[in-house]
Tab-separated table of C-alpha atoms in Angstrom:
chain	number	residue	atom	x	y	z
A	1	MET	CA	6.440	138.818	155.111
A	2	ASN	CA	6.856	135.759	157.159
A	3	SER	CA	10.356	135.518	156.193
A	4	PHE	CA	11.112	139.200	157.216
A	5	GLN	CA	9.257	138.730	160.700
A	6	SER	CA	11.598	135.783	161.273
A	7	TYR	CA	14.686	137.943	161.633
A	8	LEU	CA	13.078	140.390	164.134
A	9	PRO	CA	13.834	138.421	167.253
A	10	PRO	CA	17.435	137.856	166.382
A	11	LEU	CA	17.797	141.423	165.492
A	12	LYS	CA	16.193	142.615	168.766
A	13	GLU	CA	18.150	140.136	170.659
A	14	LEU	CA	21.421	141.523	169.093
A	15	LEU	CA	20.544	145.287	169.851
A	16	MET	CA	20.012	144.726	173.554
A	17	ARG	CA	23.105	142.761	173.623
A	18	HIS	CA	25.216	145.480	172.079
A	19	SER	CA	23.535	147.644	174.321
A	20	ARG	CA	24.701	145.462	177.404
A	21	GLU	CA	28.340	145.280	176.184
A	22	LYS	CA	28.446	148.970	175.688
A	23	ALA	CA	27.289	149.803	179.374
A	24	SER	CA	29.707	147.017	180.457
A	25	VAL	CA	32.514	148.621	178.774
A	26	ASN	CA	31.607	152.111	180.236
A	27	ASN	CA	31.345	150.631	183.888
A	28	LYS	CA	34.809	148.899	183.179
A	29	ARG	CA	36.139	152.045	182.190
A	30	TRP	CA	35.099	154.026	185.030
A	31	ALA	CA	36.162	151.492	187.435
A	32	ALA	CA	39.631	151.458	185.836
A	33	TYR	CA	39.783	155.296	185.740
A	34	ALA	CA	39.045	155.146	189.787
A	35	ALA	CA	41.627	152.353	190.220
A	36	ALA	CA	44.258	154.203	188.322
A	37	GLY	CA	43.653	157.443	190.322
A	38	ALA	CA	43.933	155.469	193.634
A	39	ALA	CA	47.026	153.847	192.495
A	40	ALA	CA	48.390	157.403	191.495
A	41	ALA	CA	47.506	158.561	194.983
A	42	LEU	CA	49.032	155.466	196.833
A	43	GLY	CA	52.423	155.757	194.891
A	44	SER	CA	52.828	159.445	195.476
A	45	HIS	CA	52.734	158.964	199.094
A	46	SER	CA	56.001	157.859	201.052
A	47	ALA	CA	56.084	154.513	202.320
A	48	ALA	CA	56.854	155.983	205.914
A	49	GLU	CA	53.299	156.732	207.448
A	50	ALA	CA	53.155	159.126	210.285
A	51	ASP	CA	52.314	157.959	213.778
A	52	ILE	CA	50.659	158.987	216.987
A	53	PHE	CA	52.002	157.434	220.181
A	54	LEU	CA	49.361	157.046	222.840
A	55	SER	CA	49.710	155.942	226.543
A	56	GLU	CA	46.944	155.602	228.973
A	57	PRO	CA	48.532	156.149	232.587
A	58	ASN	CA	45.206	156.567	234.562
A	59	VAL	CA	47.295	158.095	237.342
A	60	GLN	CA	45.711	160.297	239.870
A	61	LEU	CA	47.508	163.755	239.976
A	62	LEU	CA	48.172	163.878	243.830
A	63	ASP	CA	51.097	164.711	245.639
A	64	SER	CA	52.786	161.811	247.590
A	65	ALA	CA	52.895	163.869	250.580
A	66	PRO	CA	49.767	165.670	251.297
A	67	GLY	CA	49.790	168.540	253.929
A	68	ASP	CA	53.510	169.110	253.818
A	69	GLY	CA	52.851	172.665	252.303
A	70	TYR	CA	54.975	172.047	249.323
A	71	PHE	CA	54.351	170.970	245.828
A	72	GLY	CA	54.710	167.399	245.168
A	73	LEU	CA	55.539	165.721	241.929
A	74	ALA	CA	52.324	163.883	240.716
A	75	TYR	CA	53.565	162.837	237.483
A	76	ALA	CA	56.032	163.555	234.828
A	77	ALA	CA	56.072	162.284	231.128
A	78	SER	CA	59.384	162.503	229.052
A	79	PHE	CA	60.000	162.508	225.440
A	80	GLY	CA	63.107	161.041	224.472
A	81	ASN	CA	65.025	163.284	226.425
A	82	PRO	CA	65.215	163.758	230.412
A	83	ALA	CA	65.318	167.785	229.679
A	84	ALA	CA	61.916	167.660	227.889
A	85	GLN	CA	59.422	166.658	230.605
A	86	LEU	CA	55.615	167.470	230.902
A	87	VAL	CA	55.147	167.785	234.808
A	88	PHE	CA	52.269	167.783	236.944
A	89	LEU	CA	52.697	169.223	240.469
A	90	HIS	CA	50.210	169.033	243.166
A	91	ALA	CA	49.972	170.842	246.706
A	92	TYR	CA	47.359	169.910	249.364
A	93	SER	CA	46.162	172.370	252.264
A	94	GLU	CA	48.856	174.710	251.105
A	95	THR	CA	46.201	177.663	251.524
A	96	GLY	CA	44.088	176.217	254.002
A	97	ALA	CA	42.288	172.998	255.168
A	98	GLY	CA	41.081	170.842	251.949
A	99	GLN	CA	42.726	173.475	249.550
A	100	GLY	CA	44.531	172.038	246.590
A	101	ILE	CA	46.574	173.351	243.589
A	102	LEU	CA	47.143	171.469	240.399
A	103	THR	CA	49.971	172.809	238.266
A	104	LEU	CA	51.213	172.005	234.702
A	105	GLN	CA	55.140	172.639	233.908
A	106	GLY	CA	56.945	172.104	230.737
A	107	SER	CA	60.134	171.263	232.344
A	108	LEU	CA	61.899	171.101	235.959
A	109	SER	CA	65.233	171.599	234.343
A	110	SER	CA	66.235	175.166	234.314
A	111	ALA	CA	69.401	174.353	232.483
A	112	ALA	CA	67.803	172.391	229.647
A	113	PRO	CA	68.155	173.703	226.371
A	114	GLY	CA	65.080	176.194	225.729
A	115	SER	CA	63.988	173.965	222.578
A	116	PHE	CA	63.732	170.851	224.800
A	117	ALA	CA	61.243	172.399	227.299
A	118	VAL	CA	57.849	171.545	226.768
A	119	SER	CA	55.395	174.443	225.895
A	120	PHE	CA	51.526	174.095	226.856
A	121	VAL	CA	48.486	175.944	225.005
A	122	GLY	CA	47.359	178.527	227.265
A	123	ALA	CA	47.642	182.265	228.059
A	124	THR	CA	49.291	184.417	230.671
A	125	ALA	CA	47.794	187.308	232.879
A	126	GLY	CA	50.421	189.146	234.587
A	127	PRO	CA	53.186	186.940	235.744
A	128	TYR	CA	50.978	183.569	235.909
A	129	ALA	CA	50.260	181.276	233.027
A	130	TYR	CA	47.106	179.282	232.772
A	131	PRO	CA	46.676	176.106	230.580
A	132	SER	CA	43.855	176.162	228.405
A	133	ASN	CA	40.825	173.634	228.775
A	134	LEU	CA	40.439	172.658	224.811
A	135	ALA	CA	37.363	171.249	223.051
A	136	TYR	CA	37.887	167.726	221.309
A	137	GLY	CA	39.026	168.184	217.666
A	138	GLN	CA	40.756	171.373	217.748
A	139	ASN	CA	44.033	171.731	215.500
A	140	ILE	CA	46.897	172.041	218.222
A	141	SER	CA	49.375	173.551	215.879
A	142	THR	CA	46.966	176.546	215.186
A	143	LEU	CA	46.783	177.338	218.915
A	144	GLY	CA	48.841	179.783	221.089
A	145	PHE	CA	51.377	178.450	223.368
A	146	VAL	CA	52.887	179.804	226.660
A	147	SER	CA	56.897	180.193	226.873
A	148	ALA	CA	58.586	176.902	227.395
A	149	GLY	CA	59.631	176.279	230.705
A	150	ASN	CA	56.558	178.040	232.270
A	151	ARG	CA	54.425	176.777	235.279
A	152	GLY	CA	50.867	176.998	234.495
A	153	ASP	CA	48.042	176.897	237.290
A	154	MET	CA	45.198	174.817	236.329
A	155	ALA	CA	43.210	174.847	239.541
A	156	TRP	CA	44.094	176.944	242.756
A	157	GLY	CA	41.668	176.282	245.695
A	158	GLY	CA	38.203	177.819	244.596
A	159	GLY	CA	39.377	179.151	241.339
A	160	TYR	CA	40.752	182.279	239.947
A	161	SER	CA	39.192	183.873	236.836
A	162	GLN	CA	41.642	182.901	234.470
A	163	SER	CA	41.409	179.274	235.435
A	164	GLN	CA	39.572	176.954	232.955
A	165	TRP	CA	39.935	173.673	234.930
A	166	VAL	CA	37.867	174.195	238.155
A	167	ASP	CA	35.406	171.512	238.438
A	168	THR	CA	35.568	170.272	235.009
A	169	ASP	CA	37.118	167.570	232.703
A	170	GLY	CA	39.008	168.327	229.668
A	171	TYR	CA	42.007	168.165	227.478
A	172	PHE	CA	45.108	170.268	227.365
A	173	ALA	CA	47.778	170.312	224.609
A	174	PHE	CA	51.607	170.845	224.330
A	175	ARG	CA	54.459	170.792	222.043
A	176	PHE	CA	58.168	169.989	222.306
A	177	ASP	CA	61.373	169.358	220.289
A	178	VAL	CA	64.255	167.357	221.363
A	179	GLY	CA	66.196	167.849	218.031
A	180	ASN	CA	64.016	166.200	215.499
A	181	GLY	CA	61.379	169.166	215.051
A	182	THR	CA	58.423	170.223	216.581
A	183	GLN	CA	56.002	167.603	217.921
A	184	TYR	CA	52.460	168.213	219.194
A	185	GLY	CA	50.556	166.403	221.826
A	186	TRP	CA	47.495	166.269	223.865
A	187	GLY	CA	46.397	164.991	227.144
A	188	GLN	CA	43.067	164.087	228.918
A	189	LEU	CA	42.177	164.839	232.428
A	190	THR	CA	38.984	163.796	234.474
A	191	LEU	CA	37.978	165.277	237.739
A	192	ASP	CA	37.942	163.163	240.788
A	193	SER	CA	37.396	165.763	243.473
A	194	GLY	CA	36.437	169.455	242.592
A	195	ALA	CA	37.357	172.516	244.207
A	196	PRO	CA	38.746	173.334	246.378
A	197	ALA	CA	41.086	170.059	246.506
A	198	ASN	CA	41.264	169.852	242.690
A	199	ILE	CA	42.267	166.158	242.188
A	200	PHE	CA	42.274	164.928	238.759
A	201	THR	CA	43.141	161.742	237.011
A	202	LEU	CA	45.521	161.793	233.814
A	203	ASN	CA	43.660	159.227	231.499
A	204	ALA	CA	45.624	159.551	228.346
A	205	ILE	CA	48.553	161.326	226.823
A	206	ALA	CA	49.544	161.312	222.913
A	207	PHE	CA	51.891	162.809	220.723
A	208	ALA	CA	52.580	162.693	216.899
A	209	ASP	CA	55.660	162.496	214.610
A	210	PRO	CA	58.077	165.397	214.107
A	211	GLY	CA	56.325	167.956	211.792
A	212	GLN	CA	53.006	166.070	211.862
A	213	SER	CA	49.791	168.416	213.011
A	214	LEU	CA	47.681	166.797	215.315
A	215	PHE	CA	44.252	167.389	216.616
A	216	VAL	CA	42.976	167.276	220.180
A	217	GLY	CA	41.878	163.778	221.063
A	218	GLU	CA	43.120	162.272	217.980
A	219	THR	CA	44.717	158.612	218.338
A	220	MET	CA	45.111	157.798	214.740
A	221	ILE	CA	46.156	159.651	211.403
A	222	PRO	CA	44.418	158.146	208.415
A	223	GLU	CA	46.921	156.924	205.749
A	224	PRO	CA	46.848	159.588	202.885
A	225	GLY	CA	46.771	156.594	200.254
A	226	SER	CA	43.512	155.207	201.677
A	227	LEU	CA	41.925	158.681	201.738
A	228	GLY	CA	43.134	158.651	197.981
A	229	LEU	CA	41.594	155.289	197.168
A	230	LEU	CA	38.241	156.223	198.558
A	231	ALA	CA	38.149	159.677	197.141
A	232	MET	CA	39.083	158.494	193.455
A	233	GLY	CA	36.619	155.442	194.100
A	234	ALA	CA	33.729	157.746	194.867
A	235	ALA	CA	34.516	160.080	192.027
A	236	GLY	CA	34.329	157.062	189.546
A	237	LEU	CA	30.936	155.979	191.019
A	238	VAL	CA	29.629	159.521	190.535
A	239	ALA	CA	30.630	159.583	187.027
A	240	TRP	CA	29.545	156.059	186.325
A	241	ARG	CA	26.037	156.867	187.521
A	242	ARG	CA	25.916	160.086	185.471
A	243	ARG	CA	26.869	158.045	182.356
A	244	ARG	CA	24.303	155.741	183.293
A	245	ALA	CA	21.758	158.300	183.768
A	246	GLN	CA	22.307	159.846	180.075
A	247	ALA	CA	22.068	156.453	178.629
A	248	ALA	CA	18.812	155.994	180.135
């Protein structure tokens, strides 16, 4: 009896050690599965990552000669070709004392190829076009665009029923093609002086690589490889927890 009992502690320790080793092997196995999946996700992605090009001009959109009764060029952004410009025009006191008009136009050059003229997200009402004031996070590629080259009235004096920019900040969006494929972009405006002056500051403007979808306000595109790593790591953790629960 004493001899048999002397083997019990070593036997118990052996069984416990075997259980620990089994759990360790399972843990390592699931970690390996997660790593292998992440490696596959990384390897399947092209080495060339998509980019978003961001600038922060912080320029006030006001013509240089207020009171002259004509639209003044407040700001113009070019996208690799002089024919592809995003142009803000402002007129002050054209419709009366203290009245202001802010417009957005796709291109100043009527001779520019149609694909080079910038289009903006908006809507038309009769002969007039109105740029949309967009919410953060909208997918620009799914929105409706006004024909390239149109001038869009953002805020006119006290505002018309179609204007979405009277006395408010917001985002606008656009697209262009300079021969490399469609590119999407967005800009952010903040209000400096409301109706009827309609003076805004252009805080930021951004656009993505050709063929890359873009969301309003987005400044960085996560690398698919990184997303795959996180997803596979999470999947491995869930599987490990299930195995652990079953073993218990």
